Amino acid sequence: MNLVDKVKSKIRDVKDFPKPGIVFKDVTPLLSDPKLCIEITSALADHWQDAQVDAVVGIESRGFLFGMLLAQSMSVPFVPVRKQGKLPWKTVEFSYALEYGEATIEMHTDSIDPNWNVLVHDDLLATGGTAAAAAQLVNKLSASVAGFSFLVELEFLNGKEQLDPHAKDVKSLIYY
């Protein structure tokens, strides 16, 4: 079985979560298979090997799962992006529109250096708003976005369109 099929066989669909009408793609069953996690991390990292990435930004909370592994595999720092009020040090923040309201995300002001090439990772690309907001945080710290990495992309939601102004490259391992 190829990697895509192995990963898809482990991702669990949870209907009506977090609200009615949503089919949630639960990646947590992947974590019970350490060999598969290594394969996933290698596949994600292989795509970026020539991109001269200086850091990986992982978006709370699913982006922490493979984002940290990806950063370790690439031997670069991992930088968490969190919801407002969750980081204990000086932060830079960016607010963005949601379907019903607004959200704010933050990262530490000293987490990336100016002129770094930063890879933004999340385990799922849906509408793209949070990933685009993370790119704005990278730009606020005078660094550039090397690209976007996702474990799963929900193509029917057209999230890549939100990333266009920031994206040099967008790579997803699995498409639905």
mmCIF file of C-alpha atoms in Angstrom:
data_model
loop_
_atom_site.group_PDB
_atom_site.id
_atom_site.type_symbol
_atom_site.label_atom_id
_atom_site.label_comp_id
_atom_site.label_asym_id
_atom_site.label_seq_id
_atom_site.Cartn_x
_atom_site.Cartn_y
_atom_site.Cartn_z
ATOM 1 C CA MET A 1 0.000 0.000 0.000
ATOM 2 C CA ASN A 2 1.421 3.437 -0.888
ATOM 3 C CA LEU A 3 1.821 6.215 1.676
ATOM 4 C CA VAL A 4 -1.285 8.161 0.629
ATOM 5 C CA ASP A 5 -3.462 5.057 0.958
ATOM 6 C CA LYS A 6 -1.920 4.163 4.324
ATOM 7 C CA VAL A 7 -2.572 7.643 5.672
ATOM 8 C CA LYS A 8 -6.114 7.801 4.312
ATOM 9 C CA SER A 9 -6.882 4.408 5.865
ATOM 10 C CA LYS A 10 -6.015 5.806 9.309
ATOM 11 C CA ILE A 11 -7.765 9.200 9.100
ATOM 12 C CA ARG A 12 -11.121 8.983 10.786
ATOM 13 C CA ASP A 13 -14.209 10.887 9.648
ATOM 14 C CA VAL A 14 -16.227 12.257 12.561
ATOM 15 C CA LYS A 15 -19.649 13.447 11.416
ATOM 16 C CA ASP A 16 -21.259 16.556 12.891
ATOM 17 C CA PHE A 17 -18.105 17.696 14.702
ATOM 18 C CA PRO A 18 -17.556 20.376 15.885
ATOM 19 C CA LYS A 19 -21.034 21.324 14.676
ATOM 20 C CA PRO A 20 -23.820 19.739 12.610
ATOM 21 C CA GLY A 21 -23.034 19.353 8.918
ATOM 22 C CA ILE A 22 -19.242 19.202 9.361
ATOM 23 C CA VAL A 23 -17.297 16.006 8.658
ATOM 24 C CA PHE A 24 -14.142 16.379 10.757
ATOM 25 C CA LYS A 25 -10.963 14.705 9.484
ATOM 26 C CA ASP A 26 -9.421 13.270 12.655
ATOM 27 C CA VAL A 27 -5.669 12.706 12.187
ATOM 28 C CA THR A 28 -5.048 11.500 15.746
ATOM 29 C CA PRO A 29 -5.269 7.777 14.778
ATOM 30 C CA LEU A 30 -2.070 8.339 12.767
ATOM 31 C CA LEU A 31 -0.225 8.986 16.015
ATOM 32 C CA SER A 32 -0.687 5.362 17.103
ATOM 33 C CA ASP A 33 1.609 4.233 14.262
ATOM 34 C CA PRO A 34 5.138 5.575 14.849
ATOM 35 C CA LYS A 35 6.526 4.048 11.639
ATOM 36 C CA LEU A 36 3.806 5.744 9.606
ATOM 37 C CA CYS A 37 4.534 9.050 11.380
ATOM 38 C CA ILE A 38 8.176 8.738 10.307
ATOM 39 C CA GLU A 39 7.085 8.072 6.706
ATOM 40 C CA ILE A 40 4.740 11.075 6.768
ATOM 41 C CA THR A 41 7.420 13.342 8.191
ATOM 42 C CA SER A 42 9.933 12.190 5.574
ATOM 43 C CA ALA A 43 7.450 12.773 2.751
ATOM 44 C CA LEU A 44 6.644 16.265 4.015
ATOM 45 C CA ALA A 45 10.320 17.153 4.532
ATOM 46 C CA ASP A 46 11.451 15.774 1.160
ATOM 47 C CA HIS A 47 9.391 18.361 -0.668
ATOM 48 C CA TRP A 48 11.130 21.243 1.147
ATOM 49 C CA GLN A 49 14.720 19.991 1.097
ATOM 50 C CA ASP A 50 15.842 22.582 -1.489
ATOM 51 C CA ALA A 51 13.798 25.503 -0.113
ATOM 52 C CA GLN A 52 16.428 26.695 2.393
ATOM 53 C CA VAL A 53 13.919 26.785 5.249
ATOM 54 C CA ASP A 54 15.170 28.468 8.436
ATOM 55 C CA ALA A 55 12.194 27.594 10.680
ATOM 56 C CA VAL A 56 8.856 25.808 10.689
ATOM 57 C CA VAL A 57 5.831 27.651 12.061
ATOM 58 C CA GLY A 58 3.150 25.273 13.353
ATOM 59 C CA ILE A 59 -0.422 26.432 13.816
ATOM 60 C CA GLU A 60 -2.295 25.501 17.011
ATOM 61 C CA SER A 61 -3.088 22.820 17.650
ATOM 62 C CA ARG A 62 -3.020 20.238 14.892
ATOM 63 C CA GLY A 63 -0.077 21.962 13.236
ATOM 64 C CA PHE A 64 1.960 21.098 16.311
ATOM 65 C CA LEU A 65 1.670 17.349 15.680
ATOM 66 C CA PHE A 66 3.629 17.044 12.456
ATOM 67 C CA GLY A 67 5.034 20.576 12.446
ATOM 68 C CA MET A 68 7.414 19.773 15.283
ATOM 69 C CA LEU A 69 8.448 16.498 13.641
ATOM 70 C CA LEU A 70 8.958 18.312 10.351
ATOM 71 C CA ALA A 71 11.160 20.950 12.010
ATOM 72 C CA GLN A 72 13.224 18.244 13.714
ATOM 73 C CA SER A 73 13.589 16.340 10.459
ATOM 74 C CA MET A 74 14.811 19.519 8.745
ATOM 75 C CA SER A 75 17.053 20.480 11.721
ATOM 76 C CA VAL A 76 15.441 23.903 12.065
ATOM 77 C CA PRO A 77 13.594 25.633 14.921
ATOM 78 C CA PHE A 78 9.900 24.997 15.525
ATOM 79 C CA VAL A 79 7.772 28.091 16.202
ATOM 80 C CA PRO A 80 4.276 27.697 17.675
ATOM 81 C CA VAL A 81 1.473 29.991 16.549
ATOM 82 C CA ARG A 82 -1.235 30.077 19.178
ATOM 83 C CA LYS A 83 -4.599 31.597 19.877
ATOM 84 C CA GLN A 84 -4.507 34.997 21.564
ATOM 85 C CA GLY A 85 -3.521 34.943 25.223
ATOM 86 C CA LYS A 86 -1.846 31.500 25.219
ATOM 87 C CA LEU A 87 1.812 32.554 24.887
ATOM 88 C CA PRO A 88 3.629 33.828 28.011
ATOM 89 C CA TRP A 89 6.098 36.272 26.424
ATOM 90 C CA LYS A 90 5.958 39.369 24.206
ATOM 91 C CA THR A 91 3.950 38.597 21.087
ATOM 92 C CA VAL A 92 3.048 39.846 17.667
ATOM 93 C CA GLU A 93 -0.587 39.261 16.761
ATOM 94 C CA PHE A 94 -2.817 39.200 13.725
ATOM 95 C CA SER A 95 -6.623 39.258 13.653
ATOM 96 C CA TYR A 96 -8.606 37.810 10.772
ATOM 97 C CA ALA A 97 -12.206 37.169 9.800
ATOM 98 C CA LEU A 98 -13.918 33.852 10.385
ATOM 99 C CA GLU A 99 -17.221 32.710 8.915
ATOM 100 C CA TYR A 100 -18.955 33.988 12.063
ATOM 101 C CA GLY A 101 -16.746 36.514 13.803
ATOM 102 C CA GLU A 102 -13.051 37.124 14.183
ATOM 103 C CA ALA A 103 -9.999 35.316 15.569
ATOM 104 C CA THR A 104 -6.572 36.467 16.677
ATOM 105 C CA ILE A 105 -3.384 34.421 16.614
ATOM 106 C CA GLU A 106 0.033 35.216 18.068
ATOM 107 C CA MET A 107 3.656 34.183 18.132
ATOM 108 C CA HIS A 108 6.577 35.346 20.220
ATOM 109 C CA THR A 109 8.376 38.420 18.904
ATOM 110 C CA ASP A 110 11.754 36.702 19.276
ATOM 111 C CA SER A 111 10.771 33.392 17.668
ATOM 112 C CA ILE A 112 12.044 34.089 14.149
ATOM 113 C CA ASP A 113 14.776 36.321 12.804
ATOM 114 C CA PRO A 114 14.297 38.955 10.124
ATOM 115 C CA ASN A 115 15.110 37.664 6.651
ATOM 116 C CA TRP A 116 14.474 34.037 7.591
ATOM 117 C CA ASN A 117 12.680 31.781 5.134
ATOM 118 C CA VAL A 118 9.830 30.264 7.138
ATOM 119 C CA LEU A 119 7.670 27.262 6.303
ATOM 120 C CA VAL A 120 4.092 27.488 7.622
ATOM 121 C CA HIS A 121 2.691 24.066 8.562
ATOM 122 C CA ASP A 122 -0.753 22.921 9.602
ATOM 123 C CA ASP A 123 -2.062 19.401 9.515
ATOM 124 C CA LEU A 124 -5.208 20.490 7.656
ATOM 125 C CA LEU A 125 -5.938 23.136 5.026
ATOM 126 C CA ALA A 126 -9.626 24.009 4.979
ATOM 127 C CA THR A 127 -10.572 27.616 4.125
ATOM 128 C CA GLY A 128 -6.985 28.886 4.470
ATOM 129 C CA GLY A 129 -7.730 31.808 6.769
ATOM 130 C CA THR A 130 -5.579 30.695 9.679
ATOM 131 C CA ALA A 131 -2.623 29.737 7.477
ATOM 132 C CA ALA A 132 -2.814 33.102 5.697
ATOM 133 C CA ALA A 133 -2.934 34.830 9.111
ATOM 134 C CA ALA A 134 0.170 32.880 10.209
ATOM 135 C CA ALA A 135 1.916 34.130 7.056
ATOM 136 C CA GLN A 136 1.005 37.678 8.092
ATOM 137 C CA LEU A 137 2.694 37.083 11.462
ATOM 138 C CA VAL A 138 5.850 35.885 9.675
ATOM 139 C CA ASN A 139 5.796 39.018 7.506
ATOM 140 C CA LYS A 140 5.267 41.274 10.560
ATOM 141 C CA LEU A 141 8.585 39.974 11.896
ATOM 142 C CA SER A 142 10.312 40.863 8.582
ATOM 143 C CA ALA A 143 10.746 37.250 7.520
ATOM 144 C CA SER A 144 9.431 35.622 4.354
ATOM 145 C CA VAL A 145 7.164 32.647 3.807
ATOM 146 C CA ALA A 146 9.029 29.855 2.016
ATOM 147 C CA GLY A 147 5.748 28.027 1.502
ATOM 148 C CA PHE A 148 2.914 26.157 3.152
ATOM 149 C CA SER A 149 2.900 22.520 4.195
ATOM 150 C CA PHE A 150 -0.226 20.510 5.006
ATOM 151 C CA LEU A 151 -0.890 16.896 5.845
ATOM 152 C CA VAL A 152 -4.495 17.080 4.538
ATOM 153 C CA GLU A 153 -6.120 19.514 2.117
ATOM 154 C CA LEU A 154 -9.883 19.795 1.711
ATOM 155 C CA GLU A 155 -9.799 20.939 -1.926
ATOM 156 C CA PHE A 156 -13.524 21.661 -2.140
ATOM 157 C CA LEU A 157 -13.092 24.556 0.338
ATOM 158 C CA ASN A 158 -10.570 26.331 -1.952
ATOM 159 C CA GLY A 159 -8.210 27.237 0.886
ATOM 160 C CA LYS A 160 -5.287 27.724 -1.514
ATOM 161 C CA GLU A 161 -7.005 30.853 -2.821
ATOM 162 C CA GLN A 162 -6.477 32.529 0.576
ATOM 163 C CA LEU A 163 -2.782 31.668 0.414
ATOM 164 C CA ASP A 164 -2.067 33.030 -3.081
ATOM 165 C CA PRO A 165 -0.567 36.381 -2.037
ATOM 166 C CA HIS A 166 1.819 34.613 0.369
ATOM 167 C CA ALA A 167 2.523 31.320 -1.341
ATOM 168 C CA LYS A 168 5.726 30.500 -3.112
ATOM 169 C CA ASP A 169 4.754 26.869 -2.809
ATOM 170 C CA VAL A 170 1.880 24.923 -1.244
ATOM 171 C CA LYS A 171 2.323 21.200 -0.633
ATOM 172 C CA SER A 172 -0.287 18.858 0.769
ATOM 173 C CA LEU A 173 0.243 15.144 1.256
ATOM 174 C CA ILE A 174 -3.415 14.066 1.153
ATOM 175 C CA TYR A 175 -6.327 15.580 -0.796
ATOM 176 C CA TYR A 176 -10.059 15.204 -0.190
#
